Steps between C-alpha positions, in 0.01 A plus 500: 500500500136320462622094512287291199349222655595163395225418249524858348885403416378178338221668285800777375751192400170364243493789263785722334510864649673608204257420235182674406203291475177514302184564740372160434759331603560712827193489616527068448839512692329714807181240460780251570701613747219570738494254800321727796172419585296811427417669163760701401481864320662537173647834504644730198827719583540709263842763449392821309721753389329808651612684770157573739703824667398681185076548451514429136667137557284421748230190472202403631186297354293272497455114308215278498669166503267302258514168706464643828797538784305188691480734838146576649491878543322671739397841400371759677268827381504825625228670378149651532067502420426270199867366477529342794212217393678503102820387708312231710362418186831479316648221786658775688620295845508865680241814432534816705530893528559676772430215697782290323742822539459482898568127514808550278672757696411267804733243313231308309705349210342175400502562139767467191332743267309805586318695233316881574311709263665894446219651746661277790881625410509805751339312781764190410822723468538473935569131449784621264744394769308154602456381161736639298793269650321180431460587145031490530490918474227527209666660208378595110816346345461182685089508402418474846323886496227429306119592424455134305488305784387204348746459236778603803338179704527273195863571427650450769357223647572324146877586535563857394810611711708817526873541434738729579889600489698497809755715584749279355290510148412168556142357451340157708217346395331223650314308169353182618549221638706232472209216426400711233515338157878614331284619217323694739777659734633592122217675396495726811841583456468612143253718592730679752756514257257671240336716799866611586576581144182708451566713793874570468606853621515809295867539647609162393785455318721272344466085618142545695519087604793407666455168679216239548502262783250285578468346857268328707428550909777221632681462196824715248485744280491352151620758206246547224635550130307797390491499129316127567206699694446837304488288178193286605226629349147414733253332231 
């Protein structure tokens, strides 16, 4: 059985575990209770009432968090002729095509993100088994197999992030960090909530949210009152 560590048993004794708080004030009581001396990630856990063994309760997508996730992302292009100067043009941090294919299947992985345009998929698919366990093999629902390159660039270097259900039909989400503003961490969390909703599985039925927490890196799970976040309204 994992052992808490002696300030993690504190932190639990400061909040009740049996009530479900409003977003503002979780995030404040996370804000508080961090004492390490790095940045922490806030992360979202959320419990979804979809069972991913079936295709039509399955979910994956994408959310651009509209105050950024605060990480640098490197991102890396796998493409060819004109593209390859739109995506060093775009703030692309790695450009290749066949090139780039030879140094990835020689372990080159120095990159969080990496985009491709469709004419590079067949030539990509033999780093299926390289890339596809560390979660960077270029896919349309994630919008990382794209022709607008540009656009791909901008988005995800200002925060757009994929999600997806895991086997258990649970969904984690890294939204910020901690020295974010509340107000800010807030806003990116409503708009996973509303990118959630908008996406929700043809095969969905019945209670679609289960359970919210919210978290960050060193610290406990908080539960989130739902009703208090689907009712805000953004402007």
């Amino acid at each position: 059985m994992h052992k808490r560590s002696r300030r993690f048993l504190i932190i639990e004794k400061k909040f009740d575990k049996t009530l479900m708080y409003s977003p503002e004030k979780a995030l404040s009581l996370l804000k508080k209770f961090s004492t390490v001396n790095f940045n922490e990630t806030l992360e979202a856990h959320i419990c979804l009432g979809l069972d991913p063994k079936y295709a039509d309760q399955q979910l994956r997508s994408t959310v651009v968090l509209p105050k950024g996730s605060g990480k640098v992302i490197r991102i890396a292009v796998i493409t060819q002729g004109d593209n390859l100067n739109t995506a060093l043009s775009a703030g692309a941090d790695i450009v290749g095509s066949d090139d780039l294919i030879q140094e990835i299947m020689k372990g080159r992985l120095d990159f969080d993100k990496l985009i491709a345009t469709p004419d590079m998929m067949l030539l990509i698919a033999k780093l299926g088994r390289i890339l596809g366990p560390r979660g960077l093999m270029p896919s349309p629902k994630a919008g990382t197999v794209t022709n607008e390159i540009n656009s791909a660039i901008s988005e995800f270097k200002k925060g757009k992030l994929e999600y997806k259900l895991d086997r258990t039909g649970i969904i984690h989400v890294p939204i910020g960090k901690l020295s974010f503003e509340i107000n800010d961490l807030f806003l990116n969390l409503k708009a996973l909530q509303e990118s959630i909703d908008k996406n929700r599985p043809s095969g969905s039925k019945g209670k679609y949210w289960k359970s919210l927490y919210l978290s960050s890196t060193m610290g406990p799970g908080i539960p989130i009152n739902l009703n208090l976040l689907r009712d805000f309204r953004i402007g």
